[in-house]
Amino acid sequence: MKHPTSRAMISATGMSVPDKVVTNADFERIVETTDEWITSRTGIRERRMCAEGENTADMAAEAGRRALEDAGLPPEDVEILILSTATPDHLLPATACEAQAILGCENAAAFDISAACAGWLYGVALADAMVTSGMHDNVLIIGSEKMSAILDYTDRTTCVLFGDGAGAALVTRGNGNGRGILATHMRTNGRQAHLLWRPAGGAAMPSTDVTRSEHMEYVKQEGREVFKQAVVAMEDSCRRVLEIAGMTISDIDLVIPHQANIRIIDAVTKRLEVDDERVFVNIDRYGNTSSASIPIALDEARRQGRVGAGSKLLMTAFGGGLAWGASVVVL
Ligand code: ACO
């Protein structure tokens, strides 16, 4: 057992989205909706969708491969591969095992975590604990979601919201220069689980002809209620995590919120009194990619030069569970 030496830090990132683009105009042909409704109510203009045979593990492995390339780390050096997903390719084994095989992380232990949209942030907290405790040096945390596989394309209130994609980060030992994961805050309210769920298809209600005919394997959401709770919870988590980190919002270079709805992002950041220039938004191009949304946004922010080594980030997520949280990270 190694002793704790320093902070854990996010030292590399990667992302992967399918090539296929589905626009709001495409949805006008599938359900009774308009580009105007979707854009004004959500901020989404288009999203990506997996091709036939393209799965959660494939996107995860590609995002992970790019993060390892960014780090210059061979796949064999990854010790732990954590995959956050609400859309596992199979119920058994974990999709992380399939991603491990594709990636060639042959010395890693691999497992999935399930915390819906907050899953990647929860995974970062786990990776942080593993590295700072001295248990491991190289932890790959991936969020990968094939939301198109669990959407009801007859339900206009959910099917227009989500997209497919994956994002990844490598968590390693800090370099002693102040970089690192400074603080994380996580909360769950299981009493509200029914506000966002898939009623059938699990052990409690296996699929039958009846569940299938009633579309109970697909995502159901009480959108208005989830919206209200998301705003309050994300603001609260952000304030708490800033306090734990000993910072104020003015110390933060970029806020990376979960991309569920531009109106949620606007409401949270307005309450936090952070100007738009310090908020990362890409929901217009990808929709809600659940737990992939923050790592995709983080990778884009780095590649666009919006942030780099030393930048102070506030990341926050909210989703099914209900589960939410926030992290303060010095890149
Ligand atoms: N096109 C046209 N009309 C629509 C559509 C659509 N695609 N969807 C709903 N409508 C209609 C509704 O039927 C309703 O009509 P009615 O007034 O005649 O009944 C009207 O638009 C308003 O519906 P609301 O649900 O009140 O619309 P709202 O402004 O709340 O927007 C939305 C809905 C986008 C779902 C919003 O509530 C939201 O973003 N909720 C939170 C989503 C979220 O953050 N989820 C958590 C993360 S996801 C995860 O964890 C996997």
Coordinates of C-alpha atoms and ligand atoms in Angstrom, one line a residue:
M1 CA 0.0 0.0 0.0
K2 CA 1.5 3.3 -1.1
H3 CA 1.2 6.4 1.1
P4 CA -0.7 9.6 -0.1
T5 CA 1.7 12.0 -1.7
S6 CA -0.2 14.7 -3.4
R7 CA -3.5 15.7 -5.1
A8 CA -4.9 13.7 -8.0
M9 CA -5.3 15.7 -11.2
I10 CA -7.0 15.5 -14.6
S11 CA -4.0 15.2 -16.8
A12 CA -5.6 14.4 -20.2
T13 CA -9.0 14.2 -21.9
G14 CA -10.6 12.8 -25.0
M15 CA -14.0 12.5 -26.7
S16 CA -15.8 10.6 -29.4
V17 CA -19.2 11.2 -31.0
P18 CA -20.9 9.3 -33.8
D19 CA -20.7 10.9 -37.3
K20 CA -24.4 10.9 -37.9
V21 CA -26.1 14.2 -37.2
V22 CA -29.8 14.4 -36.5
T23 CA -31.3 17.9 -36.7
N24 CA -34.4 19.4 -35.3
A25 CA -35.8 19.4 -38.8
D26 CA -35.4 15.6 -38.9
F27 CA -37.5 15.4 -35.7
E28 CA -40.2 17.5 -37.4
R29 CA -40.7 14.4 -39.6
I30 CA -40.8 11.9 -36.7
V31 CA -43.0 13.6 -34.0
E32 CA -45.3 16.6 -33.8
T33 CA -42.7 19.3 -33.0
T34 CA -40.9 22.3 -34.5
D35 CA -37.3 23.5 -34.7
E36 CA -38.6 26.7 -33.0
W37 CA -40.0 24.7 -30.0
I38 CA -36.9 22.6 -29.5
T39 CA -34.4 25.5 -29.9
S40 CA -36.3 28.0 -27.7
R41 CA -37.2 25.5 -24.9
T42 CA -33.9 23.6 -24.8
G43 CA -31.1 25.2 -26.8
I44 CA -30.6 22.0 -28.9
R45 CA -30.2 22.3 -32.7
E46 CA -28.8 18.9 -33.4
R47 CA -27.4 15.8 -31.8
R48 CA -25.4 12.8 -32.8
M49 CA -26.8 9.3 -33.2
C50 CA -25.0 5.9 -33.4
A51 CA -25.0 4.0 -36.6
E52 CA -26.2 0.4 -36.7
G53 CA -23.7 -1.7 -34.7
E54 CA -22.0 1.3 -33.1
N55 CA -22.4 0.9 -29.3
T56 CA -21.6 2.4 -25.9
A57 CA -18.4 0.4 -25.6
D58 CA -17.1 1.6 -29.0
M59 CA -17.6 5.3 -28.2
A60 CA -16.1 4.8 -24.7
A61 CA -13.0 3.0 -26.1
E62 CA -12.5 5.7 -28.7
A63 CA -12.8 8.6 -26.2
G64 CA -10.5 6.7 -23.8
R65 CA -8.0 6.0 -26.6
R66 CA -7.9 9.8 -27.4
A67 CA -7.4 10.6 -23.7
L68 CA -4.5 8.2 -23.5
E69 CA -3.0 9.6 -26.7
D70 CA -3.3 13.1 -25.1
A71 CA -1.5 11.8 -22.0
G72 CA 1.1 9.8 -24.0
L73 CA 0.2 6.8 -21.8
P74 CA 0.2 3.3 -23.2
P75 CA -3.1 1.4 -22.6
E76 CA -1.3 -1.2 -20.5
D77 CA -0.4 1.4 -17.9
V78 CA -4.1 2.1 -17.0
E79 CA -4.8 0.5 -13.6
I80 CA -8.5 1.2 -13.3
L81 CA -11.1 1.8 -16.0
I82 CA -14.3 3.3 -14.7
L83 CA -17.2 3.7 -17.2
S84 CA -20.3 5.7 -16.3
T85 CA -23.3 4.8 -18.4
A86 CA -27.1 4.7 -18.3
T87 CA -27.0 2.7 -21.5
P88 CA -24.9 -0.4 -20.9
D89 CA -24.5 -2.5 -24.1
H90 CA -25.5 -5.6 -22.0
L91 CA -26.9 -6.0 -18.5
L92 CA -24.0 -8.4 -17.9
P93 CA -21.1 -7.9 -18.0
A94 CA -20.3 -4.3 -17.3
T95 CA -19.7 -2.3 -20.5
A96 CA -16.4 -1.2 -19.0
C97 CA -15.1 -4.8 -19.7
E98 CA -16.0 -4.5 -23.4
A99 CA -14.3 -1.1 -23.6
Q100 CA -11.2 -2.5 -21.8
A101 CA -11.0 -5.2 -24.4
I102 CA -11.3 -2.8 -27.3
L103 CA -8.8 -0.4 -25.8
G104 CA -6.2 -3.0 -24.8
C105 CA -6.0 -1.9 -21.1
E106 CA -5.0 -5.4 -20.3
N107 CA -3.7 -4.6 -16.8
A108 CA -6.7 -2.7 -15.7
A109 CA -9.6 -3.6 -13.5
A110 CA -12.7 -2.3 -15.2
F111 CA -16.2 -1.7 -13.9
D112 CA -19.3 0.5 -14.6
I113 CA -21.0 3.0 -12.3
S114 CA -24.6 4.0 -12.6
A115 CA -25.5 7.5 -11.5
A116 CA -27.2 8.8 -14.7
C117 CA -26.1 12.3 -15.8
A118 CA -24.0 12.8 -12.6
G119 CA -22.1 9.5 -13.2
W120 CA -19.0 11.0 -14.7
L121 CA -18.5 13.5 -11.9
Y122 CA -19.1 10.7 -9.3
G123 CA -16.5 8.7 -11.2
V124 CA -14.0 11.5 -11.0
A125 CA -14.6 11.6 -7.2
L126 CA -13.9 7.9 -7.1
A127 CA -10.7 8.2 -9.2
D128 CA -9.6 11.1 -7.0
A129 CA -10.0 9.0 -3.9
M130 CA -8.1 6.1 -5.5
V131 CA -5.2 8.2 -6.5
T132 CA -4.9 10.4 -3.4
S133 CA -5.1 7.3 -1.1
G134 CA -2.1 5.9 -2.9
M135 CA -4.1 2.9 -4.2
H136 CA -3.5 3.7 -7.9
D137 CA -1.7 6.0 -10.2
N138 CA -3.6 6.0 -13.5
V139 CA -7.4 5.9 -13.5
L140 CA -9.3 6.3 -16.7
I141 CA -12.8 7.7 -16.2
I142 CA -15.2 7.6 -19.2
G143 CA -18.8 8.6 -19.7
S144 CA -20.4 7.0 -22.6
E145 CA -24.1 7.0 -23.6
K146 CA -26.1 5.6 -26.5
M147 CA -29.2 7.4 -25.5
S148 CA -30.8 6.7 -28.9
A149 CA -31.2 3.1 -27.8
I150 CA -33.4 3.9 -24.8
L151 CA -35.6 6.7 -26.3
D152 CA -39.2 6.5 -27.2
Y153 CA -39.4 8.0 -30.7
T154 CA -43.2 8.4 -30.3
D155 CA -42.8 10.6 -27.2
R156 CA -41.9 14.2 -28.3
T157 CA -41.3 15.3 -24.7
T158 CA -38.2 13.1 -24.4
C159 CA -36.9 11.9 -27.8
V160 CA -35.8 15.4 -29.0
L161 CA -33.7 16.0 -25.9
F162 CA -30.9 13.4 -26.0
G163 CA -27.9 12.5 -28.1
D164 CA -25.1 9.8 -28.2
G165 CA -21.5 10.4 -27.4
A166 CA -18.6 9.7 -25.0
G167 CA -16.0 11.7 -23.1
A168 CA -13.0 10.6 -21.0
A169 CA -10.4 11.9 -18.6
L170 CA -7.2 10.4 -17.2
V171 CA -6.8 11.0 -13.4
T172 CA -3.2 10.8 -12.2
R173 CA -1.0 11.9 -9.4
G174 CA -0.7 15.8 -9.1
N175 CA 2.5 17.4 -10.1
G176 CA 2.7 19.5 -6.9
N177 CA 2.2 22.8 -8.7
G178 CA -1.3 23.3 -7.5
R179 CA -3.0 21.4 -10.2
G180 CA -5.7 18.9 -9.0
I181 CA -9.2 18.0 -8.0
L182 CA -9.7 20.3 -5.1
A183 CA -13.2 19.4 -3.9
T184 CA -16.3 17.4 -4.8
H185 CA -19.8 17.6 -3.5
M186 CA -22.4 14.8 -4.3
R187 CA -26.0 14.3 -3.3
T188 CA -28.8 11.8 -4.2
N189 CA -32.6 11.9 -3.6
G190 CA -33.9 8.4 -4.3
R191 CA -37.4 9.4 -3.2
Q192 CA -37.7 11.3 -6.5
A193 CA -36.4 8.4 -8.6
H194 CA -39.7 8.1 -10.5
L195 CA -39.3 11.6 -12.0
L196 CA -36.7 10.2 -14.5
W197 CA -36.5 6.5 -15.1
R198 CA -37.0 3.5 -17.3
P199 CA -39.9 1.5 -15.6
A200 CA -39.3 -1.9 -17.2
G201 CA -36.4 -4.0 -18.5
G202 CA -34.7 -4.5 -15.2
A203 CA -35.0 -7.2 -12.6
A204 CA -38.0 -5.6 -10.9
M205 CA -40.0 -5.6 -14.1
P206 CA -38.5 -7.7 -16.8
S207 CA -39.6 -7.0 -20.4
T208 CA -42.8 -8.7 -21.5
D209 CA -45.1 -8.1 -24.5
V210 CA -47.2 -5.8 -22.3
T211 CA -44.3 -3.6 -21.2
R212 CA -43.0 -3.4 -24.7
S213 CA -46.4 -2.5 -26.1
E214 CA -46.6 0.3 -23.5
H215 CA -43.1 1.5 -24.2
M216 CA -42.0 1.0 -20.6
E217 CA -38.4 0.2 -21.5
Y218 CA -37.9 3.7 -22.6
V219 CA -36.9 6.9 -20.7
K220 CA -39.8 8.6 -18.9
Q221 CA -39.4 12.0 -17.5
E222 CA -41.5 14.6 -15.6
G223 CA -39.6 17.4 -17.4
R224 CA -41.0 20.4 -15.6
E225 CA -40.4 19.0 -12.1
V226 CA -36.9 17.8 -13.0
F227 CA -36.2 21.2 -14.4
K228 CA -37.1 23.0 -11.1
Q229 CA -35.2 20.5 -8.9
A230 CA -32.1 20.7 -11.2
V231 CA -31.8 24.5 -10.9
V232 CA -32.0 24.5 -7.1
A233 CA -29.7 21.4 -6.6
M234 CA -27.0 22.5 -9.0
E235 CA -26.8 25.9 -7.5
D236 CA -26.6 24.5 -4.0
S237 CA -23.9 22.0 -5.0
C238 CA -21.8 24.7 -6.7
R239 CA -22.0 26.9 -3.6
R240 CA -21.0 24.1 -1.3
V241 CA -18.1 22.8 -3.4
L242 CA -16.7 26.3 -3.8
E243 CA -16.9 26.7 0.0
I244 CA -15.1 23.4 0.5
A245 CA -12.4 24.5 -2.0
G246 CA -12.1 27.8 -0.2
M247 CA -13.0 29.7 -3.4
T248 CA -15.7 32.1 -4.6
I249 CA -17.3 32.1 -8.1
S250 CA -15.0 35.0 -9.1
D251 CA -12.0 32.6 -8.8
I252 CA -13.4 30.3 -11.4
D253 CA -12.2 30.6 -15.1
L254 CA -14.8 28.3 -16.6
V255 CA -18.1 26.7 -15.4
I256 CA -18.8 23.4 -17.2
P257 CA -22.4 22.5 -16.5
H258 CA -24.1 19.3 -17.5
Q259 CA -25.7 20.1 -20.9
A260 CA -29.4 19.2 -20.3
N261 CA -31.2 22.4 -21.2
I262 CA -29.8 25.9 -22.0
R263 CA -32.5 27.4 -19.7
I264 CA -31.3 25.3 -16.8
I265 CA -27.7 26.4 -17.5
D266 CA -28.8 30.0 -17.7
A267 CA -30.8 29.9 -14.5
V268 CA -28.0 28.2 -12.5
T269 CA -25.3 30.5 -13.7
K270 CA -27.5 33.6 -13.2
R271 CA -28.1 32.6 -9.6
L272 CA -24.4 32.0 -9.2
E273 CA -23.8 35.5 -10.8
V274 CA -21.3 34.2 -13.4
D275 CA -21.2 36.0 -16.7
D276 CA -21.9 34.0 -20.0
E277 CA -18.2 34.3 -21.1
R278 CA -17.2 31.9 -18.3
V279 CA -19.8 29.3 -19.0
F280 CA -19.2 26.5 -21.5
V281 CA -22.1 25.5 -23.7
N282 CA -22.3 23.0 -26.6
I283 CA -25.8 21.7 -26.1
D284 CA -26.8 23.2 -29.5
R285 CA -24.6 20.5 -31.2
Y286 CA -24.9 17.4 -29.0
G287 CA -28.1 17.7 -27.0
N288 CA -28.1 15.9 -23.6
T289 CA -25.5 13.1 -23.7
S290 CA -26.2 12.3 -20.0
S291 CA -22.9 11.4 -18.2
A292 CA -20.8 12.0 -21.4
S293 CA -21.8 15.7 -21.5
I294 CA -19.3 17.1 -19.0
P295 CA -16.2 15.2 -20.3
I296 CA -17.2 16.1 -23.9
A297 CA -17.5 19.7 -22.9
L298 CA -14.2 19.6 -21.0
D299 CA -12.3 18.1 -23.9
E300 CA -13.8 20.7 -26.3
A301 CA -12.9 23.5 -23.9
R302 CA -9.3 22.4 -23.8
R303 CA -9.0 21.9 -27.6
Q304 CA -10.6 25.3 -28.2
G305 CA -8.0 26.8 -25.9
R306 CA -10.7 28.1 -23.5
V307 CA -8.9 26.4 -20.7
G308 CA -5.4 24.9 -20.1
A309 CA -3.0 23.9 -17.4
G310 CA -3.8 25.9 -14.3
S311 CA -7.3 26.9 -15.3
K312 CA -9.8 26.7 -12.4
L313 CA -13.0 24.8 -13.4
L314 CA -16.4 24.4 -11.7
M315 CA -18.2 21.4 -13.1
T316 CA -21.8 20.5 -12.1
A317 CA -24.3 17.8 -13.0
F318 CA -27.8 16.7 -12.3
G319 CA -29.9 13.8 -13.5
G320 CA -31.8 10.6 -12.8
G321 CA -31.6 9.2 -9.3
L322 CA -32.1 12.0 -8.6
A323 CA -28.4 12.4 -8.4
W324 CA -26.3 15.6 -8.6
G325 CA -23.0 17.1 -7.6
A326 CA -20.2 19.6 -8.4
S327 CA -16.4 19.6 -8.5
V328 CA -13.7 22.3 -8.4
V329 CA -10.7 21.3 -10.4
V330 CA -7.4 23.1 -11.2
L331 CA -6.5 21.7 -14.6
Ligands
ACO1 N1 -42.4 19.8 -29.4 C1 -43.5 20.6 -29.2 N2 -44.2 20.6 -28.0 C2 -43.7 19.9 -27.0 C3 -42.6 19.1 -27.1 C4 -41.9 19.0 -28.3 N3 -40.8 18.3 -28.5 N4 -42.4 18.5 -25.9 C5 -43.3 18.9 -25.1 N5 -44.1 19.8 -25.8 C6 -45.3 20.5 -25.2 C7 -45.9 19.8 -24.1 O1 -46.8 18.7 -24.5 C8 -46.7 20.9 -23.4 O2 -47.9 21.1 -24.1 P1 -49.2 21.5 -23.3 O3 -48.9 22.8 -22.6 O4 -50.3 21.5 -24.4 O5 -49.4 20.3 -22.3 C9 -45.8 22.1 -23.6 O6 -44.9 21.8 -24.7 C10 -45.0 22.5 -22.5 O7 -44.4 21.4 -21.9 P2 -43.4 21.4 -20.6 O8 -43.0 20.0 -20.2 O9 -44.0 22.3 -19.6 O10 -42.2 22.2 -21.3 P3 -40.9 22.8 -20.6 O11 -40.8 24.2 -20.9 O12 -40.8 22.3 -19.1 O13 -39.8 22.0 -21.4 C11 -38.3 20.1 -21.1 C12 -39.7 20.6 -21.4 C13 -37.4 20.6 -22.2 C14 -38.2 18.6 -21.0 C15 -37.8 20.8 -19.7 O14 -38.8 20.6 -18.7 C16 -36.5 20.2 -19.2 O15 -35.4 20.5 -19.8 N6 -36.5 19.5 -18.1 C17 -35.3 19.0 -17.4 C18 -34.5 18.0 -18.2 C19 -33.3 17.5 -17.4 O16 -32.5 18.3 -16.9 N7 -33.2 16.2 -17.2 C20 -32.1 15.7 -16.3 C21 -31.0 15.3 -17.0 S1 -31.3 13.9 -18.0 C22 -30.7 12.4 -17.3 O17 -30.4 12.3 -16.1 C23 -30.6 11.2 -18.2

